[in-house]
Short mmCIF file of C-alpha atoms in Angstrom, two decimals:
data_model
loop_
_atom_site.label_atom_id
_atom_site.label_comp_id
_atom_site.label_asym_id
_atom_site.label_seq_id
_atom_site.Cartn_x
_atom_site.Cartn_y
_atom_site.Cartn_z
CA UNK A 295 67.51 61.70 18.96
CA UNK A 296 69.49 59.56 21.39
CA UNK A 297 68.02 56.09 22.29
CA UNK A 298 68.62 54.56 25.68
CA UNK A 299 70.71 51.37 25.83
CA UNK A 300 69.19 50.18 29.13
CA UNK A 301 67.98 46.58 29.43
CA UNK A 302 64.40 47.81 30.01
CA UNK A 303 64.41 49.91 26.77
CA UNK A 304 65.81 46.90 24.81
CA UNK A 305 63.04 44.52 26.07
CA UNK A 306 60.44 47.14 25.19
CA UNK A 307 61.81 47.39 21.49
CA UNK A 308 61.79 43.62 21.21
CA UNK A 309 58.25 43.48 22.54
CA UNK A 310 57.04 45.94 19.98
CA UNK A 311 58.81 44.28 17.17
CA UNK A 312 57.39 40.93 18.15
CA UNK A 313 53.86 42.31 18.33
CA UNK A 314 54.24 43.72 14.78
CA UNK A 315 55.40 40.46 13.48
CA UNK A 316 52.37 38.68 15.05
CA UNK A 317 50.06 41.37 13.56
CA UNK A 318 51.71 40.92 10.16
CA UNK A 319 51.29 37.04 10.21
CA UNK A 320 47.59 37.54 11.38
CA UNK A 321 46.95 39.85 8.53
CA UNK A 322 48.60 37.36 6.12
CA UNK A 323 46.33 34.74 7.43
CA UNK A 324 43.27 36.84 6.94
CA UNK A 325 44.41 37.37 3.44
CA UNK A 326 44.62 33.65 2.77
CA UNK A 327 41.16 33.32 4.29
CA UNK A 328 39.86 36.02 2.25
CA UNK A 329 41.36 34.53 -0.96
CA UNK A 330 39.85 31.05 -0.15
CA UNK A 331 36.50 32.67 0.32
CA UNK A 332 36.59 34.61 -2.93
CA UNK A 333 38.02 31.73 -5.06
CA UNK A 334 36.27 28.87 -3.14
CA UNK A 335 35.47 25.57 -4.60
CA UNK A 336 33.51 27.23 -7.30
CA UNK A 337 36.71 28.22 -8.94
CA UNK A 338 38.10 24.60 -8.80
CA UNK A 339 38.45 22.07 -11.66
CA UNK A 340 34.97 20.75 -10.66
CA UNK A 341 33.48 23.66 -12.41
CA UNK A 342 35.57 23.61 -15.62
CA UNK A 343 32.94 21.80 -17.88
CA UNK A 344 30.77 23.30 -20.50
CA UNK A 345 27.66 25.44 -19.94
CA UNK A 346 24.51 23.33 -19.70
CA UNK A 347 21.33 24.36 -21.36
CA UNK A 348 17.83 22.78 -21.35
CA UNK A 349 14.88 24.91 -23.00
CA UNK A 350 12.53 22.06 -23.16
CA UNK A 351 8.80 22.63 -22.22
CA UNK A 352 7.66 19.57 -20.39
CA UNK A 353 4.61 18.57 -18.45
CA UNK A 354 4.85 18.75 -14.74
CA UNK A 355 6.76 15.87 -13.17
CA UNK A 356 7.61 14.44 -16.66
CA UNK A 357 11.00 16.07 -16.77
CA UNK A 358 14.43 14.40 -17.69
CA UNK A 359 15.82 14.60 -14.23
CA UNK A 360 16.39 12.43 -11.21
CA UNK A 361 13.52 12.77 -8.74
CA UNK A 362 12.98 16.52 -9.32
CA UNK A 363 14.11 19.22 -11.69
CA UNK A 364 15.52 21.59 -9.16
CA UNK A 365 19.00 21.58 -7.63
CA UNK A 366 19.91 19.65 -4.37
CA UNK A 367 22.97 19.93 -2.14
CA UNK A 368 25.05 16.85 -2.44
CA UNK A 369 28.71 15.59 -2.55
CA UNK A 370 31.04 14.70 -5.53
CA UNK A 371 34.32 12.73 -5.65
CA UNK A 372 36.14 14.49 -8.61
CA UNK A 373 39.80 13.20 -9.35
CA UNK A 374 39.92 11.74 -5.91
CA UNK A 375 39.01 15.01 -4.30
CA UNK A 376 35.76 15.18 -2.04
CA UNK A 377 33.57 18.29 -2.69
CA UNK A 378 30.76 18.96 -0.28
CA UNK A 379 27.63 21.10 -0.24
CA UNK A 380 27.74 21.17 -4.12
CA UNK A 381 24.40 22.08 -5.87
CA UNK A 382 23.57 19.16 -8.15
CA UNK A 383 21.08 17.97 -10.71
CA UNK A 384 21.11 14.63 -12.32
CA UNK A 385 19.97 14.58 -16.12
CA UNK A 386 18.97 10.89 -16.31
CA UNK A 387 18.08 11.08 -20.01
CA UNK A 388 21.70 12.18 -21.02
CA UNK A 389 23.28 10.51 -18.01
CA UNK A 390 24.96 13.62 -17.02
CA UNK A 391 25.56 15.36 -13.74
CA UNK A 392 24.79 19.04 -13.66
CA UNK A 393 26.33 21.34 -11.20
CA UNK A 394 25.22 24.95 -10.35
CA UNK A 395 27.71 27.72 -9.92
CA UNK A 396 26.39 30.84 -8.24
CA UNK A 397 27.17 34.08 -9.98
CA UNK A 398 26.51 37.52 -8.53
CA UNK A 399 23.02 37.84 -10.09
CA UNK A 400 22.29 34.45 -11.65
CA UNK A 401 23.08 30.77 -11.45
CA UNK A 402 25.36 29.16 -14.12
CA UNK A 403 24.66 25.53 -14.89
CA UNK A 404 27.60 23.42 -15.81
CA UNK A 405 27.83 19.90 -17.30
CA UNK A 406 30.44 18.11 -15.20
CA UNK A 407 33.40 16.23 -16.51
CA UNK A 408 31.80 12.80 -16.07
CA UNK A 409 35.01 10.92 -16.78
CA UNK A 410 36.65 12.33 -13.78
CA UNK A 411 33.77 11.56 -11.24
CA UNK A 412 34.02 8.37 -9.22
CA UNK A 413 30.67 8.91 -7.45
CA UNK A 414 28.35 11.56 -6.17
CA UNK A 415 25.39 11.62 -3.69
CA UNK A 416 22.15 13.49 -4.12
CA UNK A 417 19.01 13.30 -1.95
CA UNK A 418 20.78 10.79 0.26
CA UNK A 419 21.30 8.39 -2.57
CA UNK A 420 24.69 7.27 -3.90
CA UNK A 421 25.52 7.06 -7.68
CA UNK A 422 28.79 5.41 -8.88
CA UNK A 423 30.56 5.77 -12.18
CA UNK A 424 30.87 2.24 -13.38
CA UNK A 425 33.25 1.32 -16.25
CA UNK A 426 33.67 -2.26 -17.25
CA UNK A 427 32.22 -5.16 -19.25
CA UNK A 428 29.59 -7.71 -18.54
CA UNK A 429 30.44 -11.45 -18.45
CA UNK A 430 29.03 -11.41 -22.04
CA UNK A 431 31.69 -8.76 -22.91
CA UNK A 432 29.04 -6.00 -23.32
CA UNK A 433 30.24 -2.59 -22.23
CA UNK A 434 28.93 -1.38 -18.76
CA UNK A 435 29.43 2.43 -18.24
CA UNK A 436 27.64 5.42 -16.79
CA UNK A 437 26.16 6.38 -13.42
CA UNK A 438 24.40 3.58 -11.42
CA UNK A 439 22.58 3.93 -8.07
CA UNK A 440 24.37 1.79 -5.46
CA UNK A 441 21.92 -0.31 -3.61
CA UNK A 442 24.10 -2.94 -1.89
CA UNK A 443 27.69 -3.79 -1.98
CA UNK A 444 29.12 -7.00 -0.42
CA UNK A 445 31.97 -9.44 -0.75
CA UNK A 446 30.32 -11.86 -3.25
CA UNK A 447 27.46 -9.74 -4.57
CA UNK A 448 26.64 -6.17 -5.26
CA UNK A 449 23.53 -4.58 -6.70
CA UNK A 450 23.03 -1.32 -8.66
CA UNK A 451 20.17 0.31 -10.42
CA UNK A 452 20.39 2.08 -13.80
CA UNK A 453 17.84 4.80 -14.08
CA UNK A 454 16.74 5.77 -17.54
CA UNK A 455 14.03 7.92 -19.13
CA UNK A 456 12.31 7.65 -22.49
CA UNK A 457 11.35 10.70 -24.45
CA UNK A 458 8.10 11.39 -26.29
CA UNK A 459 6.19 14.39 -27.46
CA UNK A 460 2.51 15.28 -26.55
CA UNK A 461 0.11 18.02 -27.48
CA UNK A 462 -1.66 19.85 -24.79
CA UNK A 463 -3.92 22.80 -25.36
CA UNK A 464 -2.45 23.17 -28.86
CA UNK A 465 0.95 23.27 -27.51
CA UNK A 466 3.83 20.81 -28.35
CA UNK A 467 5.34 19.37 -25.11
CA UNK A 468 7.84 16.78 -24.32
CA UNK A 469 7.28 14.05 -21.61
CA UNK A 470 9.74 11.66 -20.05
CA UNK A 471 8.72 8.25 -18.79
CA UNK A 472 10.93 6.65 -16.12
CA UNK A 473 12.24 3.11 -16.07
CA UNK A 474 14.90 0.94 -14.38
CA UNK A 475 17.23 -1.99 -15.02
CA UNK A 476 19.65 -3.58 -12.56
CA UNK A 477 23.31 -4.47 -12.52
CA UNK A 478 24.60 -7.21 -10.36
CA UNK A 479 28.25 -7.91 -9.71
CA UNK A 480 28.73 -11.50 -8.58
CA UNK A 481 32.17 -12.67 -7.90
CA UNK A 482 33.54 -9.66 -9.92
CA UNK A 483 31.37 -10.29 -12.89
CA UNK A 484 28.84 -7.91 -14.05
CA UNK A 485 25.47 -8.86 -15.45
CA UNK A 486 22.43 -6.66 -16.47
CA UNK A 487 19.05 -7.88 -15.26
CA UNK A 488 15.56 -6.68 -15.41
CA UNK A 489 13.79 -8.94 -12.96
CA UNK A 490 14.19 -11.71 -10.34
CA UNK A 491 13.86 -14.23 -13.26
CA UNK A 492 17.10 -12.96 -14.71
CA UNK A 493 18.77 -13.35 -11.28
CA UNK A 494 17.63 -16.99 -11.42
CA UNK A 495 19.53 -17.54 -14.75
CA UNK A 496 22.68 -16.22 -13.15
CA UNK A 497 22.31 -18.08 -9.88
CA UNK A 498 20.28 -21.30 -10.86
CA UNK A 499 21.46 -23.00 -7.62
CA UNK A 500 19.44 -20.41 -5.70
CA UNK A 501 16.26 -20.82 -7.77
CA UNK A 502 14.18 -22.22 -4.84
CA UNK A 503 15.31 -19.35 -2.56
CA UNK A 504 14.48 -16.64 -5.09
CA UNK A 505 11.09 -18.14 -6.11
CA UNK A 506 10.21 -18.44 -2.38
CA UNK A 507 11.14 -14.75 -1.68
CA UNK A 508 9.05 -13.83 -4.80
CA UNK A 509 6.04 -15.70 -3.72
CA UNK A 510 5.96 -13.77 -0.44
CA UNK A 511 6.77 -10.30 -1.99
CA UNK A 512 5.21 -10.42 -5.49
CA UNK A 513 2.91 -7.37 -4.76
CA UNK A 514 5.92 -5.57 -3.42
CA UNK A 515 7.87 -5.94 -6.55
CA UNK A 516 5.12 -3.94 -8.49
CA UNK A 517 4.96 -1.18 -5.99
CA UNK A 518 8.67 -0.59 -5.40
CA UNK A 519 10.99 -2.72 -7.74
CA UNK A 520 14.19 -1.24 -6.60
CA UNK A 521 13.39 -2.02 -2.81
CA UNK A 522 12.11 -5.40 -3.85
CA UNK A 523 15.47 -6.34 -5.63
CA UNK A 524 17.62 -5.00 -2.82
CA UNK A 525 15.63 -6.98 -0.28
CA UNK A 526 16.02 -10.07 -2.55
CA UNK A 527 19.81 -9.67 -2.62
CA UNK A 528 19.92 -9.24 1.14
CA UNK A 529 17.80 -12.26 1.63
CA UNK A 530 20.26 -14.17 -0.45
CA UNK A 531 23.24 -12.79 1.31
CA UNK A 532 21.95 -13.63 4.74
CA UNK A 533 21.43 -17.16 3.79
CA UNK A 534 24.30 -19.78 4.21
CA UNK A 535 24.90 -20.46 0.52
CA UNK A 536 25.81 -16.86 -0.61
CA UNK A 537 29.02 -15.11 0.61
CA UNK A 538 28.42 -12.26 3.09
CA UNK A 539 30.37 -9.36 4.28
#
């Protein structure tokens, strides 16, 4: 077949060729999008931990997990990379973060590589992975809830659970009782405390301020100890003698 060499014909050929190139690139982009959708974050290093199993029979609301024993959507910083909309469950008893990976017909639970997690958020609460030593040279490690961070003082809560067995209707069950301790970082020195009295030992110069706050909020300490300690730290921060942000 003989092809025309007129300018109009050449322009037409270039137009068709250009259109095909655009279509090919568009197809390539679609393939990348399809690949990302198929692989997704669930095939990332975040999900490379061992499979997690828990077959315990527990009384209702006496489980080993943070707040509830079901998964919640949260975020994780893993090896410096932010992962969002991750299904999380925090095993307080073992101090392990459990991640759910959705399979076709089931949900696989994975124990995260804790050493690679800097922090995570779940139920709008932030937990940080702290590694260090107290001013008494005692090791400080694990996940702590971040309550307040400032220039001269920061407050964290360590959640823990104690395990015990009970018999109910001739059935052996396991129950977990919750508890908390606190970690303060004052001028880059960690100290573990259990109450406002321990804070007085660390900040003896603030004894009058701490006792004054306690006198006005003693009932509050019993009903919500975490909030009490957070408000106490904020009270000290907002006074002139403690460094502020």
